Amino acid sequence: MSDFHQKWRKAVKQAGLPDRTRFHDLKHFYTTTLGGSGKHDPKTVQELSRHAKFSETWDTYAHPPLAVEEVMVTVFGTTFSHIDAPTTSLRNGATFMACAASAS
């Protein structure tokens, strides 16, 4: 058994992971988590995963439908986050937000 393998087995045990956990499983988890988080664009996920080809990252690890949806939602939300919610004035001078009434 190699020195790496012995150290890997010890780390797996200390982490409380199943005995059959492979080093590749850790890489798959890392890349899938990056791709699905919505916090990184696809090319950044490829670079952080050290994959030479984008297709290896995206087709194998990132589970594209979910990852793309979350990236789009994050980018869309960030783009419009500076816009205040519209308010409406009432006859008594109080204002409320169009999406939820405030206690003014």
Coordinates of C-alpha atoms in Angstrom, one line a residue:
M1 CA 0.0 0.0 0.0
S2 CA 1.5 3.4 -1.0
D3 CA 2.1 6.2 1.5
F4 CA -0.6 8.3 -0.2
H5 CA -3.1 5.5 0.0
Q6 CA -2.4 5.0 3.7
K7 CA -2.8 8.7 4.4
W8 CA -5.9 8.9 2.3
R9 CA -7.5 6.0 4.3
K10 CA -6.6 7.7 7.5
A11 CA -8.2 11.0 6.3
V12 CA -11.3 9.2 5.2
K13 CA -11.7 7.6 8.6
Q14 CA -11.1 10.8 10.5
A15 CA -13.7 12.6 8.3
G16 CA -16.3 9.9 9.0
L17 CA -16.7 9.1 5.3
P18 CA -17.6 5.7 4.0
D19 CA -14.5 3.4 3.8
R20 CA -14.8 3.0 0.1
T21 CA -14.5 6.8 -0.5
R22 CA -12.0 7.4 -3.3
F23 CA -9.9 10.5 -3.9
H24 CA -11.7 11.0 -7.2
D25 CA -15.0 11.2 -5.2
L26 CA -13.6 14.2 -3.4
K27 CA -12.7 15.9 -6.7
H28 CA -16.2 15.1 -8.1
F29 CA -17.8 16.6 -5.0
Y30 CA -15.6 19.7 -5.2
T31 CA -16.3 20.4 -8.9
T32 CA -20.0 19.6 -8.7
T33 CA -20.3 22.0 -5.7
L34 CA -18.5 24.8 -7.5
G35 CA -20.6 24.3 -10.6
G36 CA -23.9 24.2 -8.8
S37 CA -23.3 27.0 -6.4
G38 CA -24.1 29.8 -8.8
K39 CA -21.2 31.7 -7.5
H40 CA -18.7 30.9 -10.2
D41 CA -19.0 31.1 -14.0
P42 CA -18.3 27.9 -15.9
K43 CA -14.8 28.8 -17.0
T44 CA -13.8 29.6 -13.5
V45 CA -15.1 26.2 -12.4
Q46 CA -12.9 24.6 -15.1
E47 CA -9.8 26.5 -14.0
L48 CA -10.3 25.7 -10.3
S49 CA -10.8 22.1 -11.2
R50 CA -7.6 22.1 -13.3
H51 CA -9.3 20.5 -16.3
A52 CA -7.7 21.0 -19.7
K53 CA -11.0 20.8 -21.5
F54 CA -14.2 22.7 -20.7
S55 CA -16.3 19.7 -21.8
E56 CA -14.7 17.5 -19.1
T57 CA -15.8 19.9 -16.4
W58 CA -19.2 20.8 -17.6
D59 CA -20.4 17.5 -19.1
T60 CA -19.0 15.2 -16.4
Y61 CA -19.1 17.2 -13.1
A62 CA -21.1 20.3 -13.1
H63 CA -24.6 18.9 -13.9
P64 CA -25.3 21.7 -16.4
P65 CA -29.1 22.2 -16.1
L66 CA -29.0 23.1 -12.4
A67 CA -25.7 24.9 -12.5
V68 CA -26.7 27.1 -15.5
E69 CA -30.0 28.0 -13.9
E70 CA -28.4 29.0 -10.6
V71 CA -25.7 31.1 -12.4
M72 CA -28.4 32.8 -14.4
V73 CA -30.5 33.6 -11.4
T74 CA -27.5 34.9 -9.5
V75 CA -26.3 37.1 -12.3
F76 CA -29.8 38.4 -13.0
G77 CA -30.4 39.2 -9.3
T78 CA -27.0 40.9 -8.9
T79 CA -27.7 43.0 -12.0
F80 CA -30.9 44.5 -10.6
S81 CA -30.0 44.6 -6.9
H82 CA -29.4 48.3 -7.0
I83 CA -33.0 49.1 -7.9
D84 CA -35.3 50.0 -5.0
A85 CA -38.6 48.4 -4.8
P86 CA -41.3 50.7 -6.1
T87 CA -43.4 52.6 -3.4
T88 CA -46.8 54.0 -3.6
S89 CA -48.1 57.0 -1.6
L90 CA -51.4 56.7 0.2
R91 CA -53.8 59.6 0.8
N92 CA -52.7 59.9 4.4
G93 CA -49.0 60.4 3.3
A94 CA -47.8 56.9 4.3
T95 CA -45.9 54.9 1.7
F96 CA -45.9 51.2 1.1
M97 CA -43.8 48.9 -1.1
A98 CA -45.6 47.4 -4.0
C99 CA -44.6 43.9 -3.1
A100 CA -45.3 44.0 0.7
A101 CA -46.9 46.7 2.8
S102 CA -44.7 48.4 5.4
A103 CA -45.8 49.7 8.8
S104 CA -45.3 53.5 8.2

